[in-house]
Amino acid sequence: MGSKPRSLSGIKPTGTPHLGNYLGMIKPAIQLQETHETFYFIADYHALTSMRDPKQLREHTYDLTAIFAALGMDFESHAFFRQSDIPEVTELTWILSCITSKGLMERAHAYKDAVSKDQEVSVGLFCYPVLMACDILIYDSNHVPVGQDQRQHLEITRDLAIRFNHLYGEVFVIPEAIIEKNIATIPGLDGRKMSKSYENVIPLFAPEKQFRKAIMKITTDSKSVEESKDPETCSVFALYSCFSTKADQEALAERYRAGGMGYSEAKQLCFEALNAELNEPREIFQQIRNDQSELDGILESGRDKARAIARQVTDRVRSKVGL
Ligand code: TRP
């Protein structure tokens, strides 16, 4: 600890993670272990804005812990924990809420979206960005790897931190987002962006057979085997590209253009490339997912590391504001 910058991110336990989550956030976050001290957490307080099923919330929490374990997170040197194991974050949320203008929250995309769809908006959903800002600020985080959809939340976080520092003196580190730009548009089964709400996702650790079947279902145009095909507009090619070297991508692009290769062959190659990367983690996942005491141990050690920092930062804030 100490000399490396700290990277922090959170992921909501609201569903089974899919390839879009993996490429957009999980994989880059895990890679940052090399250059950063990393703090990653399961955003279960945030999940409560949309989830009402306690059993599922618990199951998804263990799923995510096992996923990070399977993908090589080093829990000795880094911290992985539950958001709700650090109650200080809700205390800080109150304090920060008191310097947050309602207008700023009204401009947040998630809130505006819900309003435009006539959905019921809870106070929790309305204040979601303040809690998220506190998740970040409470650990003196330097870098926050997130998907493109979280850009605005990071801007709000910075705004609030700057405002607080301006009012009370330098307390918070001003964090920076790390956003994987080309990863924002992982195509789903139907060619649209892979997203739970479009029901077009490929689960990260589906059993191999199911995984292959999902890839075989990806929508393509209806060109025959002989015809020349355009790799640039093909979802299969786009997915393959996320799991292969530049040289392999060029080789496959060449075969697309030349004609003589059908989409089912391209899909098979795509499946093989994905499977080469995910097969071993999938097996580790299945083992560790069944070992509840191991998973509890991971979360407890993460909690202890995270809470120590959260206490320091919260104490700093309490003393600055006069509590
Ligand atoms: N809002 C994020 C999402 O929906 C999850 C999240 C909560 C988060 N708190 C965070 C991400 C703090 C980064 C940092 O994916």
Coordinates of C-alpha atoms and ligand atoms in Angstrom, one line a residue:
M1 CA 0.0 0.0 0.0
G2 CA 1.0 3.6 -0.3
S3 CA 3.0 4.5 -3.3
K4 CA 0.7 3.3 -6.1
P5 CA -2.4 5.2 -7.1
R6 CA -5.6 3.8 -5.9
S7 CA -8.2 2.6 -8.4
L8 CA -11.8 2.0 -7.2
S9 CA -14.9 0.7 -8.9
G10 CA -18.2 -0.8 -8.0
I11 CA -20.5 -3.3 -9.7
K12 CA -24.2 -3.8 -8.9
P13 CA -25.3 -7.3 -7.9
T14 CA -28.5 -7.0 -9.9
G15 CA -28.0 -9.8 -12.5
T16 CA -25.7 -12.4 -14.0
P17 CA -22.7 -10.6 -15.4
H18 CA -22.3 -10.8 -19.2
L19 CA -19.6 -10.3 -21.7
G20 CA -20.3 -6.6 -22.0
N21 CA -19.7 -6.2 -18.2
Y22 CA -16.6 -8.3 -18.5
L23 CA -15.0 -6.3 -21.3
G24 CA -16.3 -2.9 -20.2
M25 CA -15.4 -3.0 -16.5
I26 CA -14.3 -6.3 -15.0
K27 CA -11.4 -7.1 -17.2
P28 CA -9.8 -3.6 -17.3
A29 CA -10.4 -3.3 -13.5
I30 CA -8.5 -6.5 -12.9
Q31 CA -5.7 -5.5 -15.2
L32 CA -5.2 -2.3 -13.2
Q33 CA -3.9 -4.5 -10.3
E34 CA -0.5 -4.3 -11.9
T35 CA -0.2 -0.5 -11.6
H36 CA -2.6 0.4 -8.9
E37 CA -3.7 -0.5 -5.4
T38 CA -7.3 -1.6 -6.3
F39 CA -10.4 -1.4 -4.2
Y40 CA -13.4 -3.0 -5.9
F41 CA -16.8 -3.5 -4.3
I42 CA -20.3 -4.9 -4.8
A43 CA -22.7 -2.0 -4.8
D44 CA -25.5 -3.7 -2.8
Y45 CA -26.8 -0.4 -1.3
H46 CA -27.2 0.8 -4.9
A47 CA -28.9 -2.4 -5.9
L48 CA -31.7 -1.7 -3.4
T49 CA -32.9 1.1 -5.6
S50 CA -34.2 -1.6 -8.0
M51 CA -34.1 -5.0 -6.3
R52 CA -36.6 -6.4 -3.9
D53 CA -35.5 -10.0 -3.7
P54 CA -33.1 -10.6 -0.7
K55 CA -32.2 -14.1 -1.7
Q56 CA -31.1 -13.0 -5.2
L57 CA -29.2 -10.1 -3.8
R58 CA -27.2 -12.5 -1.7
E59 CA -26.7 -15.0 -4.5
H60 CA -25.5 -12.3 -6.9
T61 CA -23.1 -11.0 -4.3
Y62 CA -21.4 -14.3 -4.0
D63 CA -21.5 -14.7 -7.8
L64 CA -19.5 -11.5 -8.2
T65 CA -17.0 -12.4 -5.6
A66 CA -16.4 -15.8 -7.3
I67 CA -16.1 -14.1 -10.7
F68 CA -13.4 -11.7 -9.5
A69 CA -11.6 -14.6 -7.8
A70 CA -11.8 -16.7 -11.0
L71 CA -10.5 -13.9 -13.1
G72 CA -7.4 -13.5 -11.0
M73 CA -8.0 -10.8 -8.5
D74 CA -5.3 -10.9 -5.8
F75 CA -7.2 -10.5 -2.6
E76 CA -4.0 -10.3 -0.5
S77 CA -2.6 -7.1 -2.1
H78 CA -6.0 -5.6 -3.0
A79 CA -9.4 -5.2 -1.5
F80 CA -12.7 -6.7 -2.6
F81 CA -15.7 -6.0 -0.4
R82 CA -19.4 -5.3 0.0
Q83 CA -20.5 -1.7 -0.1
S84 CA -22.8 -2.3 2.8
D85 CA -20.0 -3.6 5.0
I86 CA -18.8 0.0 5.2
P87 CA -21.7 1.9 6.8
E88 CA -19.5 5.0 7.0
V89 CA -20.4 5.5 3.3
T90 CA -24.0 6.2 4.2
E91 CA -23.0 8.7 6.9
L92 CA -20.8 10.5 4.3
T93 CA -23.8 10.4 1.9
W94 CA -25.8 12.4 4.3
I95 CA -23.1 15.0 4.8
L96 CA -22.5 15.4 1.1
S97 CA -26.2 15.5 0.4
C98 CA -26.3 18.7 2.4
I99 CA -24.1 20.5 0.0
T100 CA -25.7 18.9 -3.2
S101 CA -28.2 21.0 -5.0
K102 CA -31.4 19.3 -6.0
G103 CA -31.0 20.8 -9.5
L104 CA -27.8 18.8 -10.0
M105 CA -29.6 15.6 -9.2
E106 CA -32.4 16.5 -11.5
R107 CA -30.0 16.6 -14.4
A108 CA -28.7 13.1 -13.8
H109 CA -29.4 10.7 -16.7
A110 CA -30.8 7.8 -14.7
Y111 CA -33.3 10.0 -12.9
K112 CA -34.3 11.8 -16.1
D113 CA -34.7 8.5 -17.8
A114 CA -37.0 7.1 -15.1
V115 CA -39.1 10.3 -15.1
S116 CA -39.4 10.2 -18.9
K117 CA -40.7 6.6 -18.7
D118 CA -43.1 7.6 -16.0
Q119 CA -41.5 5.2 -13.6
E120 CA -41.9 5.7 -9.9
V121 CA -38.8 7.4 -8.5
S122 CA -37.7 6.7 -5.0
V123 CA -35.7 9.2 -3.0
G124 CA -32.9 6.5 -3.1
L125 CA -32.8 6.5 -6.8
F126 CA -32.9 10.3 -6.9
C127 CA -29.9 10.4 -4.6
Y128 CA -28.0 7.6 -6.3
P129 CA -25.3 9.9 -7.6
V130 CA -24.5 11.2 -4.1
L131 CA -24.0 7.7 -2.7
M132 CA -21.8 6.9 -5.7
A133 CA -19.7 10.0 -5.2
C134 CA -19.2 8.9 -1.6
D135 CA -18.2 5.4 -2.6
I136 CA -15.4 7.0 -4.5
L137 CA -14.4 9.8 -2.3
I138 CA -14.4 7.8 1.0
Y139 CA -11.3 5.8 -0.2
D140 CA -9.2 8.8 -1.5
S141 CA -9.5 7.1 -4.9
N142 CA -7.4 8.4 -7.8
H143 CA -8.8 6.4 -10.7
V144 CA -12.2 4.9 -11.4
P145 CA -12.5 2.4 -14.2
V146 CA -16.1 2.4 -15.4
G147 CA -18.2 1.9 -18.5
Q148 CA -19.1 4.8 -20.7
D149 CA -22.6 4.9 -19.1
Q150 CA -21.0 6.1 -15.8
R151 CA -19.3 9.2 -17.2
Q152 CA -21.8 11.6 -15.9
H153 CA -21.7 10.1 -12.4
L154 CA -18.0 10.7 -12.3
E155 CA -18.5 14.3 -13.4
I156 CA -21.0 14.7 -10.6
T157 CA -18.5 13.1 -8.1
R158 CA -15.8 15.6 -9.1
D159 CA -18.2 18.5 -8.9
L160 CA -19.2 17.5 -5.4
A161 CA -15.6 16.9 -4.2
I162 CA -14.5 20.3 -5.6
R163 CA -17.4 22.0 -4.0
F164 CA -16.8 20.4 -0.6
N165 CA -13.1 21.3 -0.7
H166 CA -14.0 24.8 -1.7
L167 CA -16.3 25.2 1.3
Y168 CA -14.3 23.4 4.0
G169 CA -10.7 23.1 2.8
E170 CA -8.8 20.3 1.0
V171 CA -10.4 17.1 2.2
F172 CA -11.2 15.0 -0.8
V173 CA -8.9 13.7 -3.5
I174 CA -10.4 14.6 -6.9
P175 CA -10.8 11.3 -8.8
E176 CA -10.5 10.7 -12.5
A177 CA -12.5 8.3 -14.6
I178 CA -10.8 5.6 -16.7
I179 CA -13.2 4.8 -19.6
E180 CA -12.5 2.1 -22.2
K181 CA -13.7 3.9 -25.2
N182 CA -13.8 1.3 -27.9
I183 CA -15.3 -1.2 -25.5
A184 CA -18.5 0.8 -25.1
T185 CA -20.3 -1.0 -27.9
I186 CA -20.0 -4.7 -27.4
P187 CA -22.6 -6.1 -29.7
G188 CA -25.3 -8.4 -28.2
L189 CA -27.0 -11.3 -29.9
D190 CA -29.2 -9.1 -32.0
G191 CA -26.4 -6.6 -33.0
R192 CA -27.5 -3.9 -30.6
K193 CA -25.4 -3.0 -27.6
M194 CA -25.1 -5.9 -25.2
S195 CA -27.4 -5.0 -22.4
K196 CA -29.6 -6.7 -19.9
S197 CA -32.5 -4.5 -20.8
Y198 CA -32.4 -5.7 -24.4
E199 CA -32.3 -9.3 -23.4
N200 CA -29.4 -9.9 -25.9
V201 CA -26.6 -10.8 -23.5
I202 CA -24.1 -13.7 -23.4
P203 CA -23.5 -14.6 -19.8
L204 CA -19.8 -14.6 -18.8
F205 CA -19.7 -18.0 -17.3
A206 CA -22.5 -20.0 -19.0
P207 CA -21.6 -23.7 -19.3
E208 CA -19.5 -24.2 -22.4
K209 CA -22.3 -25.8 -24.5
Q210 CA -24.7 -23.0 -23.7
F211 CA -22.0 -20.4 -24.4
R212 CA -21.3 -21.9 -27.9
K213 CA -25.1 -22.0 -28.6
A214 CA -25.4 -18.3 -27.7
I215 CA -22.6 -17.4 -30.1
M216 CA -24.1 -19.4 -32.8
K217 CA -27.3 -17.3 -32.4
I218 CA -25.7 -14.0 -33.1
T219 CA -27.5 -12.2 -35.8
T220 CA -25.7 -11.7 -39.1
D221 CA -26.8 -10.7 -42.6
S222 CA -27.8 -13.4 -45.0
K223 CA -24.9 -13.6 -47.3
S224 CA -24.0 -17.0 -48.7
V225 CA -20.8 -18.8 -48.0
E226 CA -19.3 -17.7 -51.4
E227 CA -20.0 -14.1 -51.1
S228 CA -17.5 -11.5 -49.8
K229 CA -18.5 -10.2 -46.4
D230 CA -17.8 -6.9 -44.5
P231 CA -16.0 -7.5 -41.2
E232 CA -16.6 -3.9 -40.1
T233 CA -20.4 -4.3 -39.8
C234 CA -20.4 -7.8 -38.4
S235 CA -21.2 -8.5 -34.8
V236 CA -19.4 -11.8 -34.8
F237 CA -16.3 -10.1 -36.0
A238 CA -16.7 -7.3 -33.5
L239 CA -16.9 -9.8 -30.6
Y240 CA -14.0 -11.9 -32.0
S241 CA -11.9 -8.7 -32.1
C242 CA -12.3 -8.2 -28.3
F243 CA -10.7 -11.6 -27.7
S244 CA -7.9 -11.8 -30.3
T245 CA -4.6 -10.2 -31.4
K246 CA -4.4 -7.6 -34.1
A247 CA -2.8 -10.2 -36.4
D248 CA -5.6 -12.7 -35.9
Q249 CA -8.1 -10.0 -36.5
E250 CA -6.5 -9.0 -39.8
A251 CA -6.3 -12.7 -40.9
L252 CA -10.0 -13.1 -40.2
A253 CA -11.0 -9.8 -41.9
E254 CA -9.1 -11.0 -45.0
R255 CA -11.2 -14.2 -45.0
Y256 CA -14.4 -12.2 -44.7
R257 CA -13.5 -10.1 -47.7
A258 CA -12.3 -13.0 -49.8
G259 CA -15.5 -14.9 -49.6
G260 CA -15.7 -18.7 -49.3
M261 CA -16.2 -18.6 -45.5
G262 CA -19.7 -18.9 -44.0
Y263 CA -20.9 -17.2 -40.9
S264 CA -21.1 -20.5 -39.0
E265 CA -17.3 -20.9 -39.5
A266 CA -16.7 -17.3 -38.3
K267 CA -18.9 -18.1 -35.3
Q268 CA -16.9 -21.2 -34.5
L269 CA -13.7 -19.2 -34.6
C270 CA -15.3 -16.6 -32.4
F271 CA -16.4 -19.2 -29.9
E272 CA -12.9 -20.7 -29.8
A273 CA -11.3 -17.3 -29.2
L274 CA -13.7 -16.5 -26.3
N275 CA -13.4 -20.0 -24.9
A276 CA -9.6 -19.9 -24.9
E277 CA -9.7 -16.9 -22.6
L278 CA -12.7 -17.9 -20.4
N279 CA -12.5 -21.7 -20.1
E280 CA -10.1 -21.8 -17.2
P281 CA -11.7 -19.0 -15.3
R282 CA -15.1 -20.7 -15.8
E283 CA -13.8 -23.8 -14.1
I284 CA -12.3 -21.9 -11.2
F285 CA -15.5 -20.0 -10.9
Q286 CA -17.5 -23.2 -10.5
Q287 CA -15.2 -24.5 -7.8
I288 CA -15.0 -21.4 -5.7
R289 CA -18.7 -20.5 -6.1
N290 CA -19.5 -23.6 -4.0
D291 CA -17.1 -22.6 -1.3
Q292 CA -19.1 -20.2 0.8
S293 CA -16.5 -19.9 3.6
E294 CA -13.8 -19.0 1.2
L295 CA -16.0 -16.3 -0.3
D296 CA -16.9 -15.0 3.1
G297 CA -13.2 -14.8 4.0
I298 CA -12.5 -12.8 0.9
L299 CA -15.3 -10.3 1.7
E300 CA -14.2 -10.0 5.4
S301 CA -10.6 -9.3 4.6
G302 CA -11.7 -6.7 2.0
R303 CA -14.0 -5.1 4.5
D304 CA -11.3 -4.7 7.0
K305 CA -8.9 -3.0 4.6
A306 CA -11.6 -0.7 3.1
R307 CA -13.1 0.2 6.4
A308 CA -9.8 1.4 7.9
I309 CA -9.5 4.0 5.1
A310 CA -13.2 4.9 5.2
R311 CA -12.9 5.7 8.9
Q312 CA -10.0 8.0 8.4
V313 CA -11.6 9.9 5.6
T314 CA -15.0 10.1 7.4
D315 CA -13.2 11.4 10.6
R316 CA -11.5 14.1 8.5
V317 CA -14.8 15.1 7.1
R318 CA -16.6 15.1 10.4
S319 CA -14.0 17.3 11.9
K320 CA -14.0 19.8 9.0
V321 CA -17.8 20.3 9.1
G322 CA -17.9 20.6 12.9
L323 CA -19.4 17.3 14.0
Ligands
TRP1 N1 -23.3 3.0 -10.7 C1 -22.4 2.0 -11.1 C2 -23.1 1.1 -12.1 O1 -24.3 1.1 -12.2 C3 -22.0 1.1 -9.9 C4 -21.3 1.9 -8.9 C5 -21.8 2.3 -7.6 C6 -20.0 2.4 -9.0 N2 -20.8 3.0 -7.0 C7 -19.7 3.1 -7.8 C8 -19.0 2.4 -10.0 C9 -18.5 3.7 -7.6 C10 -17.8 3.1 -9.8 C11 -17.6 3.7 -8.6 O2 -22.5 0.3 -12.8

